[in-house]
XYZ file of C-alpha atoms in Angstrom:
674
model
C -27.884 -13.358 35.543
C -26.348 -10.214 34.122
C -25.738 -7.213 36.378
C -25.630 -3.529 35.394
C -23.393 -1.204 37.388
C -23.190 2.576 36.862
C -19.968 4.414 37.722
C -18.962 8.077 37.607
C -15.197 8.038 38.204
C -12.033 6.081 37.466
C -11.926 4.893 41.085
C -15.468 3.527 40.865
C -14.632 1.828 37.557
C -11.585 0.120 39.057
C -13.649 -1.076 41.997
C -16.378 -2.448 39.708
C -13.807 -4.311 37.616
C -12.147 -5.793 40.675
C -15.495 -7.229 41.791
C -16.747 -8.397 38.387
C -16.725 -12.125 37.589
C -18.434 -12.236 34.187
C -21.685 -11.093 32.627
C -21.635 -7.571 34.078
C -22.277 -4.364 32.133
C -20.494 -1.354 33.598
C -22.077 1.921 32.461
C -19.807 4.969 32.472
C -21.142 8.448 33.049
C -19.730 11.078 30.691
C -16.225 12.240 31.541
C -12.520 11.485 31.201
C -11.457 8.265 32.915
C -7.748 8.717 32.210
C -5.681 5.591 31.613
C -6.988 2.087 32.244
C -4.639 -0.858 32.687
C -6.297 -4.265 32.523
C -3.526 -6.726 33.321
C -4.111 -10.404 34.134
C -7.862 -9.792 34.278
C -9.752 -12.851 33.075
C -13.519 -13.068 33.389
C -15.550 -16.261 33.072
C -17.822 -14.536 30.530
C -17.987 -11.185 28.815
C -17.838 -7.943 30.797
C -18.954 -4.833 28.917
C -17.579 -1.359 29.648
C -20.049 1.018 27.988
C -20.916 4.702 27.920
C -24.217 5.245 29.715
C -25.208 7.853 27.127
C -23.980 7.220 23.548
C -24.340 10.943 22.869
C -22.091 11.844 25.810
C -19.349 9.289 25.598
C -16.942 8.442 28.355
C -13.323 8.796 27.268
C -9.945 7.263 28.032
C -6.522 8.775 27.312
C -4.924 5.338 27.348
C -5.953 1.689 27.623
C -3.584 -1.252 27.899
C -5.050 -4.754 28.003
C -2.525 -7.461 28.817
C -3.062 -11.185 29.426
C -6.764 -10.603 29.941
C -9.959 -12.006 28.433
C -13.667 -11.449 27.772
C -13.907 -7.649 27.731
C -16.006 -5.446 25.435
C -15.655 -1.678 25.103
C -18.894 -0.183 23.729
C -19.527 3.444 22.775
C -16.191 4.672 24.172
C -14.013 7.547 22.998
C -10.332 6.615 22.949
C -8.799 10.074 22.961
C -5.109 10.660 22.261
C -3.533 14.100 22.698
C -0.152 14.800 21.135
C 2.613 15.843 23.527
C 6.004 17.211 22.594
C 8.498 14.370 22.405
C 5.977 11.711 21.444
C 7.152 9.220 18.829
C 5.217 8.961 15.584
C 4.547 5.298 16.447
C 3.244 6.129 19.948
C 0.689 3.498 20.993
C -1.701 4.755 23.684
C -4.196 1.921 23.186
C -3.097 -1.715 23.031
C -4.117 -5.344 23.457
C -1.342 -7.838 24.273
C -1.562 -11.597 24.824
C -5.308 -11.484 25.410
C -8.471 -13.251 24.219
C -11.994 -12.206 23.305
C -11.559 -8.432 23.350
C -14.051 -6.250 21.442
C -14.368 -2.587 20.509
C -17.838 -1.552 19.313
C -19.582 1.689 18.375
C -16.536 3.655 19.483
C -14.112 6.260 18.209
C -10.326 6.241 18.279
C -9.679 9.961 18.042
C -6.029 10.664 17.337
C -4.220 13.965 17.139
C -1.864 15.860 14.868
C 1.700 16.755 15.645
C 2.619 20.358 16.355
C 5.772 22.290 17.123
C 8.151 19.737 15.631
C 9.358 22.154 12.973
C 8.936 19.422 10.382
C 6.336 18.499 7.789
C 4.836 16.132 10.371
C 3.147 19.160 11.942
C -0.542 19.056 11.150
C -0.574 15.325 10.306
C -1.708 12.271 12.254
C 0.563 10.898 14.955
C 0.716 7.632 16.862
C -1.004 4.285 16.309
C -4.713 4.016 17.003
C -4.774 0.415 18.258
C -1.946 -2.098 18.574
C -2.822 -5.817 18.834
C -0.157 -8.424 19.547
C -0.203 -12.076 20.527
C -3.974 -12.077 20.926
C -6.960 -14.181 19.844
C -10.436 -13.068 18.786
C -10.133 -9.289 18.750
C -13.142 -7.557 17.213
C -13.466 -3.972 15.958
C -16.997 -3.114 14.819
C -18.753 0.119 13.818
C -15.815 2.158 15.061
C -14.083 5.236 13.677
C -10.330 5.853 13.460
C -9.030 9.284 12.486
C -5.902 11.440 12.784
C -3.333 8.679 13.301
C 0.008 7.744 11.776
C -1.374 4.208 11.463
C -4.873 3.214 12.474
C -4.506 -0.461 13.506
C -1.449 -2.717 13.709
C -2.031 -6.417 14.459
C 0.850 -8.902 14.761
C 1.268 -12.542 15.813
C -2.448 -12.959 16.455
C -5.402 -15.132 15.468
C -8.936 -14.008 14.709
C -8.864 -10.242 14.120
C -11.926 -8.665 12.535
C -12.588 -5.083 11.445
C -16.168 -4.582 10.282
C -18.532 -1.713 9.544
C -15.952 0.880 10.503
C -14.758 4.232 9.180
C -10.994 4.819 8.830
C -9.809 8.173 7.502
C -7.365 11.061 7.896
C -4.504 8.595 8.314
C -0.944 9.652 7.567
C 0.425 6.189 6.763
C -1.268 2.764 6.913
C -4.874 2.008 7.702
C -4.810 -1.661 8.680
C -1.546 -3.591 9.074
C -1.477 -7.360 9.651
C 1.684 -9.404 10.175
C 1.533 -13.125 10.990
C -2.200 -12.944 11.722
C -4.505 -15.854 10.841
C -8.274 -15.652 10.370
C -8.553 -12.009 9.341
C -11.921 -10.459 8.425
C -12.105 -6.942 6.954
C -15.676 -6.327 5.812
C -18.098 -3.464 5.104
C -15.650 -0.699 6.009
C -15.196 2.773 4.561
C -11.471 3.549 4.262
C -10.696 6.921 2.721
C -8.924 10.287 2.592
C -5.402 9.480 3.710
C -2.732 12.171 3.787
C 1.008 12.026 4.436
C 3.642 14.448 5.621
C 5.854 15.816 2.848
C 9.476 14.786 3.287
C 8.643 12.169 5.923
C 8.920 9.212 3.568
C 5.351 8.159 4.275
C 4.357 5.214 2.116
C 0.626 4.764 2.457
C -1.298 1.475 2.264
C -4.956 1.239 3.135
C -4.461 -2.434 3.990
C -1.029 -3.997 4.296
C -0.481 -7.711 4.942
C 3.137 -8.182 5.931
C 5.431 -11.124 6.607
C 8.203 -9.189 8.327
C 7.985 -11.587 11.286
C 8.969 -14.452 8.996
C 5.559 -16.054 8.619
C 2.634 -15.764 6.235
C -1.010 -15.349 7.239
C -3.850 -17.812 6.605
C -7.591 -17.429 6.056
C -7.916 -13.781 5.055
C -11.206 -12.252 3.906
C -11.390 -8.671 2.600
C -14.953 -8.159 1.428
C -17.439 -5.430 0.499
C -15.272 -2.486 1.539
C -15.062 0.892 -0.152
C -11.562 2.352 -0.487
C -11.625 5.947 -1.688
C -8.734 8.353 -2.129
C -11.373 11.094 -1.917
C -9.744 14.479 -1.354
C -6.707 12.837 0.208
C -3.508 11.467 -1.302
C -2.962 8.391 -3.436
C -2.186 5.167 -1.599
C -1.527 1.551 -2.295
C -4.876 -0.015 -1.533
C -4.614 -3.739 -0.728
C -0.943 -4.677 -0.562
C 0.769 -7.921 0.433
C 4.362 -7.584 -0.710
C 7.385 -9.750 -0.130
C 8.849 -7.740 2.779
C 12.295 -8.864 1.676
C 11.446 -12.557 2.164
C 11.719 -15.426 -0.296
C 8.069 -15.778 -1.283
C 8.706 -19.355 -2.351
C 9.526 -20.263 1.252
C 6.500 -22.266 2.512
C 6.777 -20.530 5.880
C 6.002 -17.081 4.443
C 3.281 -17.975 1.931
C -0.211 -16.669 2.642
C -3.001 -19.266 2.352
C -6.719 -19.056 1.602
C -7.208 -15.409 0.716
C -10.541 -14.002 -0.509
C -10.749 -10.472 -1.951
C -14.403 -9.997 -2.885
C -16.857 -7.227 -3.681
C -14.560 -4.297 -2.878
C -14.631 -0.901 -4.585
C -11.359 0.981 -5.014
C -10.985 4.597 -6.159
C -7.302 5.412 -6.133
C -4.271 6.649 -8.045
C -1.522 4.081 -7.510
C -0.522 0.980 -9.488
C -1.030 -1.326 -6.498
C -4.808 -1.515 -6.374
C -4.941 -5.181 -5.366
C -1.382 -6.538 -5.221
C -0.521 -9.824 -3.553
C 2.690 -11.852 -3.633
C 3.269 -15.453 -2.608
C -0.281 -16.771 -2.065
C -1.657 -20.309 -2.213
C -5.431 -20.401 -2.585
C -6.373 -16.907 -3.754
C -9.736 -15.687 -5.027
C -10.166 -12.143 -6.337
C -13.743 -11.733 -7.507
C -16.278 -9.012 -8.291
C -14.072 -6.089 -7.276
C -14.047 -2.675 -8.955
C -10.502 -1.300 -9.170
C -10.878 2.228 -10.547
C -8.634 5.169 -11.278
C -9.213 8.737 -10.127
C -7.307 11.750 -11.376
C -7.047 14.045 -8.381
C -3.578 14.339 -6.786
C -2.337 11.053 -8.189
C 1.066 10.102 -9.470
C 2.355 11.498 -12.730
C 2.800 8.447 -14.906
C 1.332 5.170 -16.072
C 2.033 3.567 -12.707
C -0.774 5.666 -11.236
C -3.525 3.484 -12.729
C -4.494 0.795 -10.188
C -4.450 -2.810 -11.368
C -4.864 -6.346 -10.055
C -1.350 -7.675 -9.593
C -0.530 -11.207 -8.376
C 2.930 -12.737 -8.340
C 2.986 -15.391 -11.030
C 4.376 -18.013 -8.649
C 1.174 -17.928 -6.595
C -0.876 -21.120 -6.790
C -4.550 -22.066 -7.011
C -5.633 -18.609 -8.104
C -9.040 -17.427 -9.326
C -9.453 -13.914 -10.730
C -12.920 -13.430 -12.158
C -15.636 -10.850 -12.781
C -13.557 -7.847 -11.754
C -13.421 -4.373 -13.262
C -9.828 -3.190 -13.643
C -7.442 -1.754 -16.217
C -5.004 -4.681 -16.227
C -4.292 -8.040 -14.648
C -0.621 -8.696 -14.011
C 0.964 -12.061 -13.294
C -1.210 -14.413 -15.340
C 0.680 -16.271 -18.064
C -1.453 -19.356 -18.556
C -0.673 -21.180 -15.313
C -2.687 -24.404 -15.196
C -3.942 -23.797 -11.654
C -5.168 -20.251 -12.374
C -8.716 -19.432 -13.475
C -8.836 -15.953 -15.011
C -12.124 -15.155 -16.735
C -14.900 -12.651 -17.353
C -12.939 -9.629 -16.174
C -13.843 -6.246 -17.687
C -10.547 -4.562 -18.590
C -11.491 -0.903 -18.910
C -8.958 1.898 -19.313
C -9.538 5.312 -17.704
C -9.995 6.836 -21.161
C -12.992 4.542 -21.634
C -14.779 5.366 -18.389
C -17.219 7.769 -20.044
C -18.609 4.912 -22.121
C -18.863 2.550 -19.135
C -19.830 4.594 -16.062
C -22.009 7.449 -14.918
C -20.385 9.696 -12.336
C -22.820 9.982 -9.473
C -20.130 11.633 -7.363
C -16.540 12.815 -7.760
C -14.064 13.875 -5.127
C -13.681 17.341 -6.624
C -17.392 18.016 -6.601
C -18.665 15.880 -3.741
C -15.719 14.922 -1.539
C -15.988 11.254 -2.486
C -16.205 9.138 -5.652
C -18.988 6.964 -6.977
C -18.968 5.523 -10.496
C -21.982 3.444 -11.505
C -21.904 0.891 -14.334
C -23.953 1.787 -17.422
C -26.445 -0.949 -18.421
C -25.276 -2.823 -21.501
C -21.629 -1.816 -21.036
C -18.778 -4.323 -20.947
C -18.855 -4.687 -17.167
C -22.622 -5.121 -17.166
C -22.400 -7.768 -19.884
C -19.841 -9.739 -17.859
C -21.578 -9.079 -14.527
C -18.203 -7.781 -13.389
C -17.416 -5.480 -10.506
C -18.720 -4.838 -7.016
C -22.365 -4.422 -6.058
C -21.494 -0.856 -5.082
C -20.609 -0.171 -8.721
C -24.198 -0.990 -9.625
C -25.633 1.352 -6.998
C -26.543 -1.443 -4.593
C -27.405 -0.564 -1.036
C -26.561 -2.626 1.984
C -24.036 -1.402 4.502
C -24.813 1.863 6.219
C -22.900 4.958 5.201
C -21.040 7.249 7.579
C -23.093 10.162 8.795
C -22.583 13.533 7.207
C -20.818 16.103 9.315
C -17.983 16.382 11.778
C -16.182 13.885 13.939
C -18.833 13.198 16.536
C -18.690 9.705 17.855
C -21.137 7.088 16.696
C -24.058 6.081 18.747
C -24.599 2.533 19.817
C -26.884 1.689 16.977
C -25.989 0.170 13.661
C -25.015 3.292 11.791
C -21.368 3.949 11.127
C -19.527 6.699 12.974
C -19.278 10.183 11.609
C -16.266 10.285 9.312
C -16.035 13.973 8.699
C -16.506 13.297 5.022
C -19.746 13.329 3.105
C -20.641 9.784 2.262
C -21.726 8.514 -1.113
C -25.379 8.266 -1.731
C -25.541 4.710 -2.815
C -26.507 3.406 0.582
C -23.340 1.356 0.678
C -20.966 2.163 3.468
C -17.561 2.896 2.122
C -14.588 1.689 4.108
C -11.469 3.769 4.553
C -7.846 2.712 4.821
C -4.307 3.954 4.678
C -0.727 3.074 5.127
C 2.726 4.465 4.990
C 6.356 3.887 5.535
C 9.130 6.261 6.325
C 12.193 6.321 4.156
C 15.841 7.449 4.432
C 19.017 7.410 2.509
C 22.629 8.254 1.862
C 25.440 6.477 0.053
C 29.064 5.436 -0.597
C 31.183 5.817 -3.659
C 30.277 4.495 -6.996
C 28.954 0.918 -7.012
C 25.357 0.329 -6.640
C 21.949 0.828 -7.964
C 20.168 4.016 -8.674
C 17.075 5.564 -7.147
C 14.282 5.696 -9.574
C 12.336 8.843 -9.930
C 8.730 9.694 -9.276
C 5.923 8.142 -11.150
C 7.047 8.008 -14.739
C 4.665 8.753 -17.551
C 5.147 5.339 -18.459
C 6.715 3.294 -21.084
C 7.263 0.051 -19.215
C 6.174 -1.481 -15.940
C 8.220 -4.419 -14.765
C 6.987 -6.456 -11.826
C 9.697 -8.588 -10.300
C 9.449 -11.601 -8.037
C 12.862 -13.037 -7.275
C 13.883 -16.666 -7.165
C 17.306 -18.240 -7.211
C 17.251 -20.360 -10.352
C 17.382 -18.735 -13.799
C 14.054 -18.874 -15.570
C 12.191 -16.829 -18.108
C 11.186 -13.193 -18.205
C 7.517 -12.953 -19.042
C 5.431 -10.031 -20.195
C 1.924 -9.097 -21.189
C 0.964 -6.895 -24.051
C -2.176 -5.805 -25.812
C -3.912 -5.282 -22.516
C -5.237 -1.826 -23.261
C -6.933 -3.024 -26.440
C -8.684 -5.895 -24.709
C -11.016 -3.593 -22.818
C -12.537 -2.283 -26.039
C -14.566 -5.397 -26.701
C -18.211 -5.116 -25.774
C -19.139 -8.743 -25.323
C -17.798 -11.662 -23.275
C -14.507 -13.069 -24.430
C -12.533 -16.078 -23.387
C -10.146 -15.923 -20.469
C -7.032 -15.554 -22.574
C -8.395 -12.571 -24.451
C -9.891 -10.947 -21.416
C -6.655 -10.985 -19.491
C -4.233 -10.293 -22.334
C -1.942 -12.692 -24.119
C 1.405 -13.350 -22.526
C 4.760 -14.193 -23.994
C 8.143 -15.085 -22.622
C 11.533 -13.559 -23.297
C 14.705 -15.190 -22.035
C 16.650 -12.920 -19.686
C 20.085 -11.678 -20.617
C 22.443 -14.404 -19.405
C 25.605 -12.345 -19.452
C 26.732 -11.369 -15.990
C 27.529 -7.785 -15.190
C 31.114 -7.055 -14.201
C 31.996 -4.966 -11.190
C 32.153 -1.239 -11.582
C 35.579 -1.036 -13.287
C 34.973 1.357 -16.131
C 34.538 -1.417 -18.671
C 31.561 -3.637 -19.277
C 30.591 -6.866 -20.892
C 29.237 -7.010 -24.384
C 25.516 -6.852 -24.911
C 23.511 -10.032 -25.119
C 20.611 -10.829 -27.371
C 17.830 -10.533 -24.817
C 15.547 -7.523 -25.078
C 12.445 -6.202 -23.389
C 10.359 -4.190 -25.829
C 8.754 -0.974 -24.675
C 5.173 -0.138 -25.489
C 3.961 3.207 -26.791
C 4.695 6.153 -24.550
C 1.024 6.619 -23.776
C 0.360 5.550 -20.198
C -2.664 3.621 -21.363
C -0.510 1.652 -23.800
C 2.338 0.713 -21.457
C 3.453 -2.903 -21.272
C 3.332 -4.634 -17.921
C 5.983 -7.273 -17.434
C 5.922 -9.925 -14.751
C 9.333 -11.441 -14.130
C 9.820 -14.645 -12.182
C 12.682 -17.003 -11.546
C 15.321 -14.561 -12.704
C 18.960 -15.322 -12.034
C 20.690 -14.015 -8.947
C 22.084 -10.999 -10.797
C 18.626 -9.728 -11.745
C 19.458 -9.188 -15.428
C 16.364 -7.988 -17.310
C 18.067 -7.268 -20.628
C 17.855 -4.204 -22.882
C 15.064 -1.640 -22.784
C 14.667 -0.386 -26.341
C 14.571 3.376 -26.808
C 15.964 4.330 -23.423
C 19.592 4.635 -24.570
C 18.625 7.450 -26.994
C 16.233 9.256 -24.652
C 17.232 12.682 -23.331
C 14.705 12.393 -20.528
C 14.537 9.261 -18.395
C 12.513 8.452 -15.320
C 12.152 5.194 -13.454
C 10.532 4.045 -10.243
C 10.844 0.999 -7.991
C 9.129 -0.462 -4.977
C 11.830 -1.808 -2.674
C 11.596 -3.820 0.559
C 14.616 -4.486 2.778
C 14.684 -6.333 6.083
C 14.995 -4.170 9.154
C 18.626 -3.470 9.992
C 19.961 -4.933 6.731
C 23.427 -3.421 6.239
C 24.423 -5.172 3.020
C 25.257 -3.002 0.038
C 22.947 -3.518 -2.917
C 22.528 -2.252 -6.459
C 18.813 -1.585 -6.683
C 18.819 -0.507 -10.341
C 21.859 -0.635 -12.594
C 22.548 0.277 -16.215
C 26.334 0.371 -16.362
C 27.915 3.756 -17.124
C 24.480 5.333 -17.670
C 22.200 5.057 -14.635
C 22.513 3.552 -11.192
C 20.733 3.500 -7.865
C 22.307 1.701 -4.939
C 22.506 1.353 -1.175
C 25.941 1.351 0.398
C 26.978 -0.541 3.533
C 25.823 2.349 5.696
C 22.366 2.085 4.181
C 22.771 5.370 2.324
C 21.065 5.826 -1.016
C 23.266 6.793 -3.988
C 22.030 8.000 -7.369
C 24.338 7.797 -10.385
C 23.850 9.309 -13.838
C 26.516 9.772 -16.520
C 27.731 13.372 -16.776
C 30.571 15.588 -18.067
C 31.700 16.777 -14.649
C 32.616 13.966 -12.272
C 31.420 11.211 -14.608
C 29.251 8.218 -13.794
C 31.489 7.032 -10.976
C 30.795 10.050 -8.759
C 27.353 9.422 -7.293
C 24.973 11.733 -5.460
C 24.650 10.632 -1.848
C 21.389 10.871 0.086
C 22.186 10.393 3.751
C 18.922 10.939 5.631
C 16.779 8.132 4.219
C 16.398 4.690 5.809
C 15.145 2.034 3.418
C 16.156 -0.922 5.607
C 13.193 -0.930 7.983
C 11.176 -3.928 6.810
C 8.731 -1.658 4.997
C 8.065 -1.214 1.283
C 9.227 2.112 -0.159
C 8.825 3.704 -3.550
C 11.952 5.319 -4.988
C 11.831 7.414 -8.158
C 14.611 8.947 -10.247
C 14.066 11.536 -12.997
C 16.774 13.161 -15.095
C 16.629 15.596 -18.015
C 19.807 15.996 -20.105
C 18.561 19.192 -21.798
C 17.799 21.085 -18.584
C 20.512 19.313 -16.545
C 18.202 18.413 -13.703
C 18.221 15.235 -11.600
C 15.525 14.567 -9.031
C 15.049 11.641 -6.651
C 11.886 11.006 -4.656
C 11.317 8.513 -1.856
C 7.696 7.686 -1.075
C 6.651 10.801 -2.972
C 8.977 13.185 -1.140
C 11.849 14.957 -2.909
C 15.174 13.905 -1.343
C 17.530 15.125 -4.094
C 17.181 17.970 -6.588
C 20.464 18.452 -8.492
C 20.737 21.281 -11.066
C 24.484 22.055 -11.119
C 25.751 19.089 -13.124
C 26.194 18.730 -16.901
C 24.360 15.436 -17.482
C 25.231 13.510 -20.652
C 23.707 10.061 -21.128
C 21.681 10.037 -24.358
C 23.033 8.217 -27.404
C 25.418 6.011 -25.496
C 25.918 2.306 -25.859
C 22.835 0.232 -25.127
C 23.498 -1.941 -22.114
C 21.634 -4.492 -20.005
C 19.521 -3.380 -17.056
C 19.710 -5.078 -13.661
C 17.517 -4.929 -10.565
C 18.366 -5.925 -7.009
C 16.853 -8.703 -4.926
C 14.967 -6.190 -2.770
C 13.107 -4.682 -5.734
C 9.449 -5.669 -6.078
C 8.377 -3.518 -9.060
C 10.168 -1.462 -11.696
C 8.661 1.168 -14.010
C 10.478 3.235 -16.635
C 9.575 5.994 -19.075
C 10.963 8.881 -21.096
C 9.256 11.870 -19.495
C 10.330 13.760 -16.362
C 7.425 15.279 -14.408
C 9.583 17.103 -11.854
C 8.053 18.362 -8.637
C 9.196 21.281 -6.528
C 11.590 20.043 -3.849
C 10.016 19.517 -0.449
C 6.685 20.793 -1.715
C 3.684 19.590 0.209
C 2.768 16.701 -2.036
C 0.547 15.240 0.646
C -1.456 18.276 1.742
């Protein structure tokens, strides 16, 4: 028989817990209960720790659950207060080596940094909830706000996040690494914002393999991801994390991405690498204009590494699908490929971030998406999940409604999930050898997506994608996803940096029109160990060049690496000290004298975006890391246009590569993430 116990102090709570055996409900009177340590506390059945009054929640400043089991926290406020000297990854609430732990109808209320004298002031600090080595951890109808990262789960089994509201996050929303049986469903993940100059690299959901293992049985379903009035993020991201994604130990298995709605301004809308058994179905991956990147890479797409196996991508709304080149075990069909310039003919705008604080685009009857029955139920105005309440950050009550997010919710009746993610970045470099940092989001000629393998294979690309979306009736899978072709990579090997170079080879990658809607997306697999991707037509004559990469290096990696290299013209590299070096041909010190960036750390196991922009006419070179300006050089006479056309190379740590011929400079150290 269950027993209900009411307590009014931390001492009474500790006494009640020491006497509990299983089945008890401990009701907490309103007040601050300080820090609770539940170590080696294992109950025969569930014990619930619950606020007696959901409108006057009990709060804790810290909770650490270790080697314990069968505990539910219901209607609790987990309240972190920033203190001088705290680390940005501070973890006041954690679950370690435990089983059957639940958090329901609660709020993880973070805090913002202050007094640091850096751009971190005024942004979220600490990690909302850390889960490690645990089984069956449930988060339901709970709000996370004002954190560096909301939830980090590693080396665990059975982690679910449902019906929750995640917002005002500086970096990542949900991070999973070596976690099996993941459920992320019916959440509203929205309005992330970074700290300028911090190197924040935001992901709403990030599935990592930094611990050397993939994750199995992942479901991400019926969530709403909305940039809102926040900053652009990667939305659903499962990158390589510097691992060989052909290694069976790091492959993810049985992944379902279904019914999600994404409003964002970054290329990686749904991006997954190294998956066996992947279904991406009935998602709406949509672009918004506010505070996004500056080039073609800003338009979110569905992007799957072409070496993934047993893949189904069907009935989605997106601008492009990257990675499909006719693989026999892929089913790609009935996707509505709609470019942002065609939204007016396909959607009504029931809400926009500028006017309403959130986005909601609804499919027009008879449009392409409607004809194909493509996209999420939310995109058709369906109701179902509850929406966050309108107003401030009051904690949720114990009912079924979602917690107050502080952001007006869409009026579709569908609860919109919120997410976020980020990674710091650093840099500095040695003399002339390596690769070059790519600049900001280019206004895009060419997007190259790279998945590295050891044996030389073909370089494959898609074209004609932007025209596909203009059809108004169902088409076959090949047409709907864009035809693909293969180009053999340049087989000549690049010589060391000696002042002379090898002759050009015959291999070329052809650029699309400069319009961001017309850019070509190239998926490269099985390239040789030198990463040769051949010539890029038109770049050698351009007086403005910008390029951007996503790069992932293992934590503590001290090997030097050329990230991007176009001999005697452009280079971006990491030296043995881990410093980033940018190199552009010029009439002062020449190509060999690079520009060192010493305060950026790219070798932390995280994925970072590095962008290089240079204008020969105005003699300006700018490098950004994760959106923050780390180099702004205006005192050098740059001279690179009209030189010899040479092969381009990318390093093993590079996941994606974009290049264009426009330079949308930003003011150095401006608050890009305000």
